[in-house]
Amino acid sequence: MARTTALLSSDGTTYPDLGDRDTHNTGFDRLGQGRPLGLPGAVWITIVPAALVTVLLR
């Protein structure tokens, strides 16, 4: 349902103007590329929300 809603609201296009106006989808190419405190960014993207949810549920 979420995907259908997104496609209907955007007329089937990707999120606009994220950097390269020709492809319209280059804004997320750097997400997860860094290594803060020696861990890959993707690990932090997983750890931080999991820790927040754990705290909220307790």
mmCIF file of N, CA, C and O in Angstrom:
data_model
loop_
_atom_site.group_PDB
_atom_site.id
_atom_site.type_symbol
_atom_site.label_atom_id
_atom_site.label_comp_id
_atom_site.label_asym_id
_atom_site.label_seq_id
_atom_site.Cartn_x
_atom_site.Cartn_y
_atom_site.Cartn_z
ATOM 1 N N MET A 1 0.815 -1.182 0.000
ATOM 2 C CA MET A 1 0.000 0.000 0.000
ATOM 3 C C MET A 1 0.866 1.256 0.000
ATOM 4 O O MET A 1 0.538 2.221 -0.679
ATOM 5 N N ALA A 2 1.961 1.227 0.767
ATOM 6 C CA ALA A 2 2.835 2.396 0.832
ATOM 7 C C ALA A 2 3.492 2.665 -0.525
ATOM 8 O O ALA A 2 3.586 3.811 -0.959
ATOM 9 N N ARG A 3 3.936 1.603 -1.187
ATOM 10 C CA ARG A 3 4.577 1.775 -2.495
ATOM 11 C C ARG A 3 3.587 2.335 -3.512
ATOM 12 O O ARG A 3 3.907 3.232 -4.283
ATOM 13 N N THR A 4 2.375 1.814 -3.504
ATOM 14 C CA THR A 4 1.348 2.296 -4.428
ATOM 15 C C THR A 4 1.026 3.754 -4.160
ATOM 16 O O THR A 4 0.909 4.561 -5.090
ATOM 17 N N THR A 5 0.895 4.109 -2.891
ATOM 18 C CA THR A 5 0.620 5.500 -2.536
ATOM 19 C C THR A 5 1.752 6.413 -3.001
ATOM 20 O O THR A 5 1.507 7.488 -3.550
ATOM 21 N N ALA A 6 2.986 5.972 -2.805
ATOM 22 C CA ALA A 6 4.138 6.769 -3.239
ATOM 23 C C ALA A 6 4.153 6.932 -4.755
ATOM 24 O O ALA A 6 4.412 8.025 -5.267
ATOM 25 N N LEU A 7 3.892 5.846 -5.477
ATOM 26 C CA LEU A 7 3.881 5.930 -6.941
ATOM 27 C C LEU A 7 2.750 6.823 -7.449
ATOM 28 O O LEU A 7 2.932 7.597 -8.389
ATOM 29 N N LEU A 8 1.589 6.720 -6.817
ATOM 30 C CA LEU A 8 0.474 7.568 -7.238
ATOM 31 C C LEU A 8 0.738 9.039 -6.936
ATOM 32 O O LEU A 8 0.427 9.913 -7.742
ATOM 33 N N SER A 9 1.315 9.321 -5.771
ATOM 34 C CA SER A 9 1.545 10.724 -5.406
ATOM 35 C C SER A 9 2.662 11.366 -6.214
ATOM 36 O O SER A 9 2.714 12.581 -6.359
ATOM 37 N N SER A 10 3.586 10.550 -6.748
ATOM 38 C CA SER A 10 4.704 11.107 -7.516
ATOM 39 C C SER A 10 4.567 10.866 -9.013
ATOM 40 O O SER A 10 5.499 11.148 -9.761
ATOM 41 N N ASP A 11 3.439 10.334 -9.448
ATOM 42 C CA ASP A 11 3.221 10.009 -10.860
ATOM 43 C C ASP A 11 4.276 9.054 -11.395
ATOM 44 O O ASP A 11 4.690 9.116 -12.545
ATOM 45 N N GLY A 12 4.783 8.167 -10.538
ATOM 46 C CA GLY A 12 5.746 7.154 -10.945
ATOM 47 C C GLY A 12 7.177 7.639 -11.095
ATOM 48 O O GLY A 12 8.032 6.908 -11.569
ATOM 49 N N THR A 13 7.477 8.856 -10.676
ATOM 50 C CA THR A 13 8.841 9.367 -10.793
ATOM 51 C C THR A 13 9.569 9.222 -9.467
ATOM 52 O O THR A 13 8.955 9.022 -8.431
ATOM 53 N N THR A 14 10.904 9.334 -9.518
ATOM 54 C CA THR A 14 11.685 9.277 -8.285
ATOM 55 C C THR A 14 11.643 10.620 -7.587
ATOM 56 O O THR A 14 11.197 11.621 -8.137
ATOM 57 N N TYR A 15 12.137 10.658 -6.373
ATOM 58 C CA TYR A 15 12.137 11.901 -5.599
ATOM 59 C C TYR A 15 12.943 12.959 -6.348
ATOM 60 O O TYR A 15 14.099 12.731 -6.688
ATOM 61 N N PRO A 16 12.366 14.103 -6.615
ATOM 62 C CA PRO A 16 13.004 15.082 -7.500
ATOM 63 C C PRO A 16 14.131 15.899 -6.863
ATOM 64 O O PRO A 16 14.159 16.129 -5.682
ATOM 65 N N ASP A 17 15.037 16.315 -7.722
ATOM 66 C CA ASP A 17 16.071 17.303 -7.409
ATOM 67 C C ASP A 17 16.936 16.946 -6.203
ATOM 68 O O ASP A 17 17.113 17.745 -5.300
ATOM 69 N N LEU A 18 17.505 15.766 -6.201
ATOM 70 C CA LEU A 18 18.393 15.383 -5.116
ATOM 71 C C LEU A 18 19.855 15.613 -5.462
ATOM 72 O O LEU A 18 20.735 15.167 -4.770
ATOM 73 N N GLY A 19 20.129 16.268 -6.495
ATOM 74 C CA GLY A 19 21.518 16.567 -6.843
ATOM 75 C C GLY A 19 21.719 16.662 -8.342
ATOM 76 O O GLY A 19 22.070 17.695 -8.863
ATOM 77 N N ASP A 20 21.502 15.581 -9.041
ATOM 78 C CA ASP A 20 21.682 15.548 -10.480
ATOM 79 C C ASP A 20 20.312 15.669 -11.146
ATOM 80 O O ASP A 20 19.483 14.791 -11.039
ATOM 81 N N ARG A 21 20.086 16.746 -11.824
ATOM 82 C CA ARG A 21 18.763 16.990 -12.406
ATOM 83 C C ARG A 21 18.447 16.070 -13.587
ATOM 84 O O ARG A 21 17.310 15.966 -14.000
ATOM 85 N N ASP A 22 19.454 15.373 -14.111
ATOM 86 C CA ASP A 22 19.197 14.454 -15.225
ATOM 87 C C ASP A 22 18.584 13.143 -14.751
ATOM 88 O O ASP A 22 17.687 12.607 -15.372
ATOM 89 N N THR A 23 19.093 12.609 -13.638
ATOM 90 C CA THR A 23 18.581 11.314 -13.157
ATOM 91 C C THR A 23 17.651 11.455 -11.962
ATOM 92 O O THR A 23 16.910 10.536 -11.657
ATOM 93 N N HIS A 24 17.690 12.565 -11.263
ATOM 94 C CA HIS A 24 16.806 12.876 -10.136
ATOM 95 C C HIS A 24 16.909 11.921 -8.955
ATOM 96 O O HIS A 24 16.060 11.915 -8.098
ATOM 97 N N ASN A 25 17.921 11.091 -8.872
ATOM 98 C CA ASN A 25 17.972 10.168 -7.752
ATOM 99 C C ASN A 25 19.375 9.964 -7.199
ATOM 100 O O ASN A 25 19.687 8.904 -6.697
ATOM 101 N N THR A 26 20.213 10.968 -7.262
ATOM 102 C CA THR A 26 21.584 10.804 -6.795
ATOM 103 C C THR A 26 21.794 11.352 -5.391
ATOM 104 O O THR A 26 22.923 11.408 -4.928
ATOM 105 N N GLY A 27 20.761 11.718 -4.700
ATOM 106 C CA GLY A 27 20.919 12.293 -3.370
ATOM 107 C C GLY A 27 21.284 11.292 -2.302
ATOM 108 O O GLY A 27 21.761 11.661 -1.235
ATOM 109 N N PHE A 28 21.087 10.006 -2.542
ATOM 110 C CA PHE A 28 21.339 9.011 -1.523
ATOM 111 C C PHE A 28 22.597 8.189 -1.792
ATOM 112 O O PHE A 28 22.810 7.177 -1.138
ATOM 113 N N ASP A 29 23.419 8.614 -2.726
ATOM 114 C CA ASP A 29 24.603 7.821 -3.063
ATOM 115 C C ASP A 29 25.637 7.803 -1.947
ATOM 116 O O ASP A 29 26.460 6.906 -1.881
ATOM 117 N N ARG A 30 25.601 8.741 -1.026
ATOM 118 C CA ARG A 30 26.598 8.799 0.041
ATOM 119 C C ARG A 30 26.069 8.220 1.357
ATOM 120 O O ARG A 30 26.809 8.116 2.317
ATOM 121 N N LEU A 31 24.815 7.863 1.405
ATOM 122 C CA LEU A 31 24.225 7.322 2.624
ATOM 123 C C LEU A 31 24.912 6.019 3.001
ATOM 124 O O LEU A 31 24.977 5.087 2.220
ATOM 125 N N GLY A 32 25.440 5.958 4.202
ATOM 126 C CA GLY A 32 26.092 4.746 4.674
ATOM 127 C C GLY A 32 27.517 4.560 4.207
ATOM 128 O O GLY A 32 28.087 3.492 4.400
ATOM 129 N N GLN A 33 28.140 5.574 3.620
ATOM 130 C CA GLN A 33 29.487 5.432 3.090
ATOM 131 C C GLN A 33 30.581 5.725 4.110
ATOM 132 O O GLN A 33 31.695 5.275 3.956
ATOM 133 N N GLY A 34 30.274 6.479 5.156
ATOM 134 C CA GLY A 34 31.291 6.853 6.136
ATOM 135 C C GLY A 34 31.575 5.731 7.130
ATOM 136 O O GLY A 34 30.918 4.702 7.150
ATOM 137 N N ARG A 35 32.583 5.937 7.997
ATOM 138 C CA ARG A 35 32.934 4.958 9.022
ATOM 139 C C ARG A 35 33.149 5.669 10.356
ATOM 140 O O ARG A 35 34.260 5.671 10.884
ATOM 141 N N PRO A 36 32.084 6.265 10.952
ATOM 142 C CA PRO A 36 32.248 6.914 12.253
ATOM 143 C C PRO A 36 32.585 5.893 13.330
ATOM 144 O O PRO A 36 31.980 4.828 13.413
ATOM 145 N N LEU A 37 33.596 6.203 14.132
ATOM 146 C CA LEU A 37 34.066 5.331 15.214
ATOM 147 C C LEU A 37 34.452 3.943 14.722
ATOM 148 O O LEU A 37 34.361 2.958 15.441
ATOM 149 N N GLY A 38 34.869 3.847 13.465
ATOM 150 C CA GLY A 38 35.351 2.593 12.911
ATOM 151 C C GLY A 38 34.288 1.632 12.411
ATOM 152 O O GLY A 38 34.616 0.588 11.880
ATOM 153 N N LEU A 39 33.017 1.971 12.594
ATOM 154 C CA LEU A 39 31.939 1.111 12.103
ATOM 155 C C LEU A 39 31.350 1.703 10.835
ATOM 156 O O LEU A 39 31.204 2.912 10.721
ATOM 157 N N PRO A 40 30.984 0.856 9.871
ATOM 158 C CA PRO A 40 30.368 1.378 8.648
ATOM 159 C C PRO A 40 29.078 2.143 8.954
ATOM 160 O O PRO A 40 28.372 1.843 9.922
ATOM 161 N N GLY A 41 28.781 3.116 8.116
ATOM 162 C CA GLY A 41 27.581 3.926 8.306
ATOM 163 C C GLY A 41 26.311 3.108 8.330
ATOM 164 O O GLY A 41 25.367 3.408 9.083
ATOM 165 N N ALA A 42 26.255 2.039 7.544
ATOM 166 C CA ALA A 42 25.064 1.196 7.508
ATOM 167 C C ALA A 42 24.812 0.538 8.864
ATOM 168 O O ALA A 42 23.666 0.322 9.261
ATOM 169 N N VAL A 43 25.883 0.221 9.594
ATOM 170 C CA VAL A 43 25.728 -0.360 10.932
ATOM 171 C C VAL A 43 25.106 0.663 11.873
ATOM 172 O O VAL A 43 24.217 0.341 12.659
ATOM 173 N N TRP A 44 25.556 1.917 11.784
ATOM 174 C CA TRP A 44 24.988 2.976 12.625
ATOM 175 C C TRP A 44 23.526 3.230 12.280
ATOM 176 O O TRP A 44 22.713 3.513 13.160
ATOM 177 N N ILE A 45 23.204 3.135 10.988
ATOM 178 C CA ILE A 45 21.817 3.331 10.564
ATOM 179 C C ILE A 45 20.925 2.244 11.163
ATOM 180 O O ILE A 45 19.735 2.443 11.376
ATOM 181 N N THR A 46 21.494 1.102 11.480
ATOM 182 C CA THR A 46 20.744 0.015 12.108
ATOM 183 C C THR A 46 20.757 0.143 13.632
ATOM 184 O O THR A 46 19.724 -0.030 14.284
ATOM 185 N N ILE A 47 21.912 0.450 14.220
ATOM 186 C CA ILE A 47 22.054 0.491 15.671
ATOM 187 C C ILE A 47 21.253 1.621 16.311
ATOM 188 O O ILE A 47 20.569 1.414 17.312
ATOM 189 N N VAL A 48 21.325 2.809 15.760
ATOM 190 C CA VAL A 48 20.677 3.968 16.390
ATOM 191 C C VAL A 48 19.160 3.800 16.491
ATOM 192 O O VAL A 48 18.603 3.954 17.585
ATOM 193 N N PRO A 49 18.454 3.482 15.422
ATOM 194 C CA PRO A 49 17.007 3.283 15.583
ATOM 195 C C PRO A 49 16.668 2.109 16.502
ATOM 196 O O PRO A 49 15.713 2.181 17.275
ATOM 197 N N ALA A 50 17.457 1.033 16.451
ATOM 198 C CA ALA A 50 17.199 -0.109 17.328
ATOM 199 C C ALA A 50 17.363 0.287 18.793
ATOM 200 O O ALA A 50 16.558 -0.110 19.643
ATOM 201 N N ALA A 51 18.378 1.074 19.096
ATOM 202 C CA ALA A 51 18.588 1.531 20.471
ATOM 203 C C ALA A 51 17.451 2.451 20.915
ATOM 204 O O ALA A 51 16.966 2.353 22.055
ATOM 205 N N LEU A 52 17.022 3.339 20.038
ATOM 206 C CA LEU A 52 15.913 4.234 20.387
ATOM 207 C C LEU A 52 14.620 3.469 20.650
ATOM 208 O O LEU A 52 13.905 3.750 21.613
ATOM 209 N N VAL A 53 14.336 2.495 19.818
ATOM 210 C CA VAL A 53 13.136 1.684 20.016
ATOM 211 C C VAL A 53 13.221 0.896 21.319
ATOM 212 O O VAL A 53 12.255 0.796 22.060
ATOM 213 N N THR A 54 14.397 0.354 21.613
ATOM 214 C CA THR A 54 14.594 -0.380 22.863
ATOM 215 C C THR A 54 14.332 0.511 24.063
ATOM 216 O O THR A 54 13.632 0.115 25.007
ATOM 217 N N VAL A 55 14.874 1.713 24.050
ATOM 218 C CA VAL A 55 14.660 2.657 25.154
ATOM 219 C C VAL A 55 13.192 3.018 25.271
ATOM 220 O O VAL A 55 12.634 3.049 26.374
ATOM 221 N N LEU A 56 12.549 3.289 24.161
ATOM 222 C CA LEU A 56 11.128 3.677 24.189
ATOM 223 C C LEU A 56 10.243 2.541 24.680
ATOM 224 O O LEU A 56 9.249 2.793 25.384
ATOM 225 N N LEU A 57 10.553 1.312 24.331
ATOM 226 C CA LEU A 57 9.725 0.194 24.733
ATOM 227 C C LEU A 57 9.924 -0.202 26.201
ATOM 228 O O LEU A 57 9.058 -0.822 26.794
ATOM 229 N N ARG A 58 11.050 0.169 26.760
ATOM 230 C CA ARG A 58 11.286 -0.146 28.174
ATOM 231 C C ARG A 58 10.648 0.920 29.007
ATOM 232 O O ARG A 58 10.266 0.871 30.076
#
